[in-house]
Amino acid sequence: MGKDTRSARLFERASKVMPGGVNSPVRAFKAVGGTPRFVTRGKGAYIEDEDGRRYLDYVMSWGPLIHGHAPKGLLTALRKAATRGTSFGAPTRLEVEMAETVRSLLPSMELVRFTSSGTEAAMSVLRVARAATGRDAVVKFAGCYHGHADGFLVEAGSGATALGVPTSPGVPAALAAMTLTARYNDLASVEAVVAAQPGGVAAILVEPIAGNMGVVPPVPGFLDGLRDLCDRTGALLVFDEVISGFRASRGGAQHLLDVRPDLTCLGKIIGGGLPVGAYGGRQDLMRLVAPDGPVYQAGTLSGNPLAMTAGLWALGALSDKLYEKLERLGSRLAEGLADAAHRAGCDISINRVGSLLTVFFTDRPVLDYDDAKLADTAAYGRFFQSMLTQGIYLPPSQFEGWFLSGAHSTGDIDVTIKAARKAFRKSRP
Ligand code: KE4
């Protein structure tokens, strides 16, 4: 894309008033090069940029839009809600209905608290775990990402990895020391980390289906092993289902994989594209949260009526038919991409769970962060740019997931595969 485009000019202006010209680092295209596209609208599976270019979208706002952009029913619900006001700072019926809906879909969440982001949900759920156990140390997994709260930015995935800062400056060493890291899909590594911690750990925090080193599903027995380790050592099992919640199934990864966590945090789909996070879990733990208990957590816009309206619509529109379609489309896409790469003589490895997948530019299986980091990010960058030029908008980082929606069609998948045939050829040095 030339320098004389509207996106390029906007990016130049943006860079003068916002760090990196963006409000979230991964959007800046730094990992893939070139100018980020400034988007003006989205409809269905497509977005349009300031220069009038239309793209088939596989970012889908990084996961929230399982029904696609601007679904009619959502817009109708939001228009109606907006006429009643945008925020009250007081309880509303919508929050009650939303909490009851979340609990019906994820029964392990006996009590729920809403926040305005996944980061807030993740940081709050750990505060509950530390208060409940009286322990400070927590275990996370290298390559997993739980938002940008200080304690999480230790070997963090997502944009932190893509930009080469998996352990961020500015995090106090004393706090970082309380975040122990283990290897995803490696129970022995977790056992060793926990055993080495005097007094045990407060929690094992895990993405039950990892999405932030690229998609890495749990190997059979991994999550059950974490459950058992927590039961044996008094640690709490915390599932970060910000990506997998309502994505892997209507009941998230915990339903799909039949492992019950003590606490869960949610985001993305739960807000239908508006800012909503949530955390919740066992009643005895969540009753510790103010004002029932002493663990303080609050938020001016928590449970915001517009966000609750969007979330209620999005969760209400989930159906078996939708998940069957997403599985069918995801499978068609993965098979088509594998065939296209093979024909182009490209070595790739695809990890997929339903409508969430990653194409790794590596010839080996990707089971953890070390495997993922072996991927050829330069090749991914060339692939990304070729797909973008052909009107396919992929995550601008090798270490992210592709997201499908109910608005994607078989025809869209076939267009994507056709474009990939050329893009895989272009990805070669
Ligand atoms: P937010 O604070 O961005 O709403 O949620 C943080 C978060 C927590 N847990 C998991 C498993 C997550 O994936 C995220 C955020 N995901 C990234 C994409 N991998 C958001 C995109 C971005 O940072 O711009």
XYZ file of C-alpha atoms and ligand atoms in Angstrom:
453
model
C 0.000 0.000 0.000
C 1.488 3.372 -0.994
C 2.144 6.352 1.246
C -0.586 8.320 -0.486
C -3.500 6.345 0.857
C -5.980 7.592 3.431
C -4.903 4.845 5.850
C -1.264 5.880 5.464
C -2.088 9.527 6.082
C -4.249 8.651 9.081
C -1.501 6.398 10.454
C 0.946 9.306 10.188
C -1.461 11.556 12.105
C -2.250 8.806 14.612
C 1.439 8.200 15.334
C 1.771 11.840 16.434
C -0.889 11.548 19.123
C -0.958 7.871 20.212
C 1.900 5.459 21.015
C 2.527 3.540 17.799
C -0.581 5.210 16.352
C -2.824 2.546 17.867
C -4.709 1.669 21.005
C -3.516 -1.907 21.114
C -0.021 -2.836 19.902
C -0.825 -5.814 17.689
C -2.959 -3.569 15.438
C 0.092 -1.612 14.282
C 1.243 -4.298 11.791
C 4.762 -4.141 13.282
C 5.100 -7.933 13.186
C 4.179 -8.145 9.498
C 5.269 -4.737 8.170
C 3.364 -2.214 6.135
C 0.569 0.217 6.982
C -2.354 -0.830 9.155
C -5.693 -0.420 7.450
C -7.990 2.136 9.095
C -11.399 0.525 9.073
C -14.585 2.484 8.432
C -17.236 -0.227 8.651
C -17.932 -3.918 8.984
C -20.841 -5.996 7.744
C -21.155 -9.755 7.990
C -17.769 -11.337 7.341
C -16.334 -8.217 5.690
C -14.680 -4.946 6.665
C -13.966 -1.870 4.551
C -11.058 0.542 4.966
C -10.686 4.289 4.516
C -9.619 3.756 0.912
C -12.764 1.870 0.059
C -11.020 -1.495 -0.042
C -13.124 -4.475 1.167
C -11.606 -7.414 3.014
C -12.839 -10.824 4.106
C -12.141 -10.640 7.840
C -10.551 -13.428 9.914
C -9.647 -11.154 12.849
C -13.278 -10.400 13.739
C -12.171 -7.923 16.400
C -9.859 -10.663 17.830
C -12.704 -13.027 18.582
C -15.824 -11.250 19.904
C -17.754 -11.293 16.628
C -18.873 -14.922 16.412
C -22.016 -13.677 14.641
C -20.071 -11.424 12.243
C -20.023 -7.633 11.989
C -23.154 -5.590 12.772
C -25.767 -8.352 12.817
C -29.251 -6.895 12.321
C -30.666 -8.158 15.612
C -27.773 -6.706 17.580
C -28.152 -3.275 15.993
C -31.890 -3.268 16.691
C -31.315 -4.200 20.338
C -28.617 -1.559 20.786
C -30.625 1.212 19.122
C -33.533 0.496 21.488
C -31.307 0.313 24.562
C -29.489 3.538 23.702
C -32.736 5.515 23.783
C -33.012 4.627 27.484
C -29.579 6.026 28.314
C -26.011 4.726 28.152
C -24.959 4.220 31.758
C -26.492 4.575 35.205
C -23.909 3.430 37.741
C -26.774 1.566 39.372
C -27.985 -2.042 39.153
C -30.131 -2.986 36.166
C -32.280 -5.984 35.235
C -29.939 -6.564 32.279
C -27.035 -7.511 34.571
C -29.198 -10.041 36.423
C -30.360 -11.624 33.176
C -26.788 -11.651 31.858
C -25.347 -13.275 34.990
C -28.113 -15.901 34.945
C -27.381 -16.567 31.263
C -23.630 -16.954 31.842
C -24.267 -19.314 34.782
C -26.675 -21.398 32.708
C -24.045 -21.806 29.980
C -21.051 -22.284 32.320
C -22.454 -23.898 35.501
C -19.028 -23.752 37.212
C -19.582 -19.987 37.410
C -21.954 -20.105 40.382
C -21.448 -16.366 40.966
C -20.406 -13.876 38.259
C -18.948 -10.372 38.323
C -18.804 -8.281 35.137
C -15.918 -6.026 34.192
C -15.100 -4.013 31.073
C -12.259 -6.107 29.691
C -10.653 -9.514 29.820
C -7.619 -8.030 31.550
C -9.751 -6.726 34.394
C -11.437 -10.102 34.702
C -8.144 -11.996 34.792
C -6.479 -9.682 37.322
C -9.547 -9.786 39.561
C -9.896 -13.542 39.507
C -6.299 -13.907 40.638
C -6.923 -11.503 43.524
C -9.739 -13.812 44.642
C -7.485 -16.860 44.345
C -4.739 -15.225 46.417
C -7.226 -14.063 49.059
C -8.871 -17.481 49.264
C -5.623 -19.428 49.617
C -3.472 -16.884 51.442
C -0.746 -17.689 48.910
C 0.990 -15.214 46.587
C 2.615 -17.269 43.829
C 0.634 -18.168 40.718
C 1.556 -20.390 37.783
C 0.988 -19.324 34.193
C 2.226 -20.925 30.979
C 4.875 -19.538 28.659
C 3.143 -18.178 25.580
C -0.230 -17.742 27.222
C -1.613 -14.237 27.535
C -4.075 -13.026 30.163
C -4.175 -9.313 29.428
C -1.697 -6.632 30.404
C -1.925 -6.555 34.212
C 1.580 -6.431 35.703
C 1.735 -9.971 36.987
C 0.801 -11.482 33.627
C 3.519 -9.861 31.525
C 5.978 -12.659 32.170
C 6.702 -14.761 29.074
C 3.377 -13.496 27.760
C 2.060 -14.401 24.329
C -0.022 -12.391 21.848
C 1.309 -8.941 21.033
C 3.954 -9.178 23.762
C 5.586 -12.044 21.880
C 4.951 -10.588 18.439
C 6.758 -7.398 19.474
C 9.556 -9.237 21.258
C 8.654 -8.112 24.805
C 7.181 -11.254 26.380
C 8.416 -9.970 29.742
C 7.636 -6.279 29.869
C 9.754 -3.540 31.444
C 7.892 -1.664 34.163
C 6.774 -4.767 36.012
C 8.301 -4.735 39.518
C 10.724 -7.634 39.956
C 9.032 -8.563 43.236
C 5.719 -8.960 41.426
C 7.189 -10.811 38.463
C 8.799 -13.201 40.933
C 5.327 -14.246 42.085
C 4.440 -15.345 38.556
C 5.938 -18.764 37.926
C 5.949 -20.081 34.362
C 5.613 -23.657 33.177
C 5.469 -25.246 29.726
C 2.055 -25.708 28.132
C 1.113 -29.353 27.573
C 3.886 -30.487 29.925
C 2.486 -31.695 33.256
C 5.908 -32.589 34.621
C 7.000 -28.951 34.215
C 3.995 -27.777 36.229
C 4.508 -30.377 38.931
C 8.119 -29.251 39.273
C 7.244 -25.538 39.466
C 4.564 -26.121 42.097
C 6.717 -28.514 44.128
C 9.521 -25.983 44.199
C 7.271 -23.259 45.655
C 7.419 -23.238 49.456
C 3.840 -23.193 50.794
C 2.371 -23.969 47.403
C 0.765 -21.682 44.811
C -2.545 -19.789 44.902
C -3.589 -20.750 41.390
C -2.707 -22.387 38.138
C -3.934 -19.994 35.449
C -4.332 -21.523 32.015
C -5.931 -20.881 28.647
C -7.686 -24.267 28.341
C -7.303 -23.882 24.592
C -4.308 -21.624 24.107
C -4.805 -18.861 21.554
C -1.976 -16.436 22.191
C 1.051 -18.292 20.904
C -1.125 -19.076 17.979
C -3.750 -21.756 18.632
C -2.401 -24.666 20.694
C -4.993 -27.171 21.940
C -4.343 -29.098 25.164
C -3.040 -32.637 24.656
C -5.270 -35.358 26.147
C -4.865 -35.483 29.910
C -3.189 -32.089 30.282
C -6.163 -30.242 31.777
C -7.217 -33.261 33.848
C -3.666 -33.355 35.172
C -3.869 -29.699 36.187
C -7.183 -30.377 37.930
C -5.653 -33.255 39.858
C -2.531 -31.247 40.767
C -4.698 -28.428 42.129
C -6.792 -30.863 44.161
C -3.652 -32.418 45.615
C -1.904 -29.141 46.495
C -4.740 -26.768 47.421
C -4.111 -24.496 44.436
C -7.118 -23.186 42.536
C -7.595 -24.060 38.864
C -8.372 -20.891 36.906
C -9.469 -21.122 33.262
C -8.883 -18.035 31.173
C -11.675 -18.513 28.639
C -11.535 -15.012 27.198
C -10.947 -16.570 23.763
C -12.414 -20.074 24.202
C -15.521 -19.008 26.117
C -18.572 -19.443 23.854
C -16.085 -20.033 20.987
C -15.030 -23.647 21.595
C -18.639 -24.477 22.455
C -21.614 -22.721 23.991
C -20.171 -23.827 27.333
C -16.612 -22.921 26.395
C -13.596 -25.209 26.638
C -14.607 -26.422 30.100
C -17.752 -27.956 28.631
C -16.131 -29.211 25.434
C -13.229 -30.829 27.337
C -15.220 -31.702 30.484
C -12.862 -30.228 33.093
C -14.352 -28.067 35.847
C -12.232 -25.101 36.984
C -12.640 -23.374 40.332
C -12.686 -19.954 38.706
C -13.083 -18.704 35.117
C -12.533 -15.411 33.364
C -14.335 -14.414 30.168
C -14.283 -11.657 27.557
C -14.689 -11.084 23.824
C -17.844 -12.959 22.693
C -19.562 -12.265 26.040
C -19.839 -8.579 25.020
C -20.913 -9.130 21.410
C -18.337 -6.534 20.343
C -18.888 -4.118 23.234
C -16.532 -3.925 26.246
C -17.427 -6.770 28.622
C -15.291 -9.080 30.719
C -16.461 -11.365 33.489
C -15.054 -13.577 36.192
C -16.740 -16.088 38.404
C -16.730 -19.524 39.886
C -17.346 -21.411 43.102
C -19.760 -19.671 45.438
C -17.419 -19.972 48.457
C -14.703 -18.177 46.512
C -16.790 -15.489 44.854
C -18.510 -14.557 48.119
C -15.134 -13.137 49.075
C -15.656 -10.330 46.537
C -16.876 -6.951 47.829
C -19.407 -6.051 48.988
C -20.143 -9.594 50.155
C -16.551 -10.025 51.286
C -13.297 -8.107 51.702
C -11.728 -8.651 48.261
C -12.147 -5.309 46.586
C -12.880 -4.922 42.872
C -15.008 -2.299 41.158
C -15.698 -0.556 37.848
C -17.556 2.574 36.760
C -18.880 0.953 33.607
C -19.033 -2.651 34.808
C -22.318 -4.194 33.658
C -22.984 -1.212 31.411
C -26.523 -1.449 29.994
C -25.467 -1.135 26.339
C -22.734 -3.749 26.797
C -25.126 -6.049 28.637
C -27.669 -5.607 25.843
C -25.061 -6.609 23.263
C -23.896 -9.535 25.372
C -27.419 -10.811 25.964
C -28.139 -10.657 22.248
C -24.849 -12.384 21.336
C -25.236 -15.213 23.856
C -28.911 -15.573 23.004
C -28.079 -16.026 19.337
C -25.721 -18.965 19.982
C -27.164 -22.222 18.646
C -26.190 -25.807 17.877
C -26.722 -24.933 14.211
C -24.144 -22.138 14.480
C -21.496 -24.407 16.007
C -22.168 -27.097 13.418
C -21.641 -24.494 10.673
C -18.481 -23.144 12.321
C -17.037 -26.656 12.591
C -17.860 -27.365 8.933
C -16.311 -24.099 7.735
C -13.274 -24.442 10.011
C -12.589 -27.946 8.755
C -12.989 -26.919 5.097
C -10.645 -23.979 5.597
C -7.946 -25.989 7.371
C -8.023 -28.765 4.767
C -7.935 -26.288 1.911
C -5.034 -24.352 3.411
C -3.052 -27.533 4.007
C -3.580 -28.570 0.392
C -2.678 -25.107 -0.907
C 0.541 -25.049 1.133
C 1.485 -28.532 -0.031
C 0.980 -27.570 -3.690
C 3.166 -24.495 -3.123
C 5.871 -26.577 -1.462
C 5.389 -24.706 1.840
C 5.950 -26.418 5.189
C 3.158 -25.440 7.556
C 1.491 -26.846 10.645
C -2.179 -26.033 11.306
C -3.747 -26.171 14.776
C -7.512 -25.848 14.906
C -10.373 -26.083 17.376
C -13.688 -25.484 15.632
C -13.741 -21.950 14.215
C -10.374 -20.969 15.728
C -7.151 -21.857 13.932
C -3.550 -20.853 13.286
C -1.316 -21.612 10.292
C 2.220 -21.955 11.660
C 5.062 -21.613 9.177
C 7.001 -24.572 10.494
C 7.381 -28.203 9.462
C 6.887 -29.553 12.985
C 3.895 -29.943 15.296
C 3.263 -26.969 17.590
C 2.486 -28.145 21.110
C 3.953 -25.300 23.159
C 5.588 -21.866 23.097
C 9.049 -23.144 22.139
C 7.572 -24.947 19.139
C 5.573 -21.848 18.157
C 8.654 -19.625 18.335
C 10.345 -21.798 15.718
C 7.807 -20.643 13.139
C 9.181 -18.541 10.284
C 7.634 -15.166 11.103
C 9.146 -13.561 7.980
C 7.380 -16.147 5.816
C 4.161 -15.465 7.707
C 4.649 -11.745 7.024
C 4.983 -12.355 3.272
C 1.933 -14.643 3.337
C -0.038 -12.037 5.290
C 0.814 -9.238 2.838
C -0.134 -11.330 -0.182
C -3.463 -12.310 1.395
C -4.116 -8.670 2.305
C -3.436 -7.571 -1.246
C -5.932 -10.209 -2.384
C -8.572 -8.875 0.011
C -8.177 -11.337 2.871
C -7.595 -9.746 6.295
C -5.632 -12.088 8.602
C -4.246 -11.476 12.100
C -1.109 -9.303 11.647
C 0.983 -11.716 13.723
C 2.031 -15.358 13.516
C 1.143 -15.750 17.196
C -2.599 -15.166 16.951
C -5.697 -17.124 15.957
C -7.861 -16.811 12.886
C -11.538 -16.425 13.820
C -14.515 -17.516 11.708
C -18.074 -16.367 12.283
C -21.597 -17.379 11.411
C -21.460 -14.706 8.709
C -18.685 -16.531 6.807
C -19.851 -18.730 3.931
C -18.515 -21.731 2.067
C -17.873 -19.380 -0.818
C -15.764 -17.162 1.458
C -13.724 -20.192 2.495
C -13.136 -21.164 -1.123
C -12.071 -17.615 -2.010
C -9.637 -17.733 0.909
C -8.142 -21.035 -0.202
C -7.725 -19.752 -3.754
C -5.913 -16.654 -2.491
C -3.764 -18.809 -0.225
C -2.469 -20.830 -3.167
C -0.807 -17.650 -4.483
C 0.110 -16.355 -1.023
C 1.944 -19.527 -0.028
C 4.044 -19.191 -3.180
C 4.722 -15.563 -2.261
C 5.655 -16.570 1.290
C 8.734 -18.411 0.101
C 11.966 -16.385 0.307
P -8.655 -7.720 26.910
O -8.181 -6.941 28.114
O -7.834 -7.403 25.674
O -10.160 -7.605 26.695
O -8.469 -9.296 27.214
C -7.174 -9.732 27.557
C -7.058 -11.215 27.266
C -7.163 -12.110 28.320
N -7.074 -13.436 28.118
C -6.905 -13.944 26.870
C -6.831 -15.428 26.694
C -6.803 -13.072 25.757
O -6.617 -13.598 24.513
C -6.886 -11.690 25.949
C -6.758 -10.703 24.802
N -6.500 -11.267 23.519
C -5.778 -10.436 22.587
C -5.571 -11.201 21.277
N -4.886 -12.422 21.443
C -6.478 -9.141 22.349
C -6.014 -8.359 21.150
C -5.216 -7.168 21.547
O -4.432 -7.269 22.518
O -5.380 -6.143 20.878
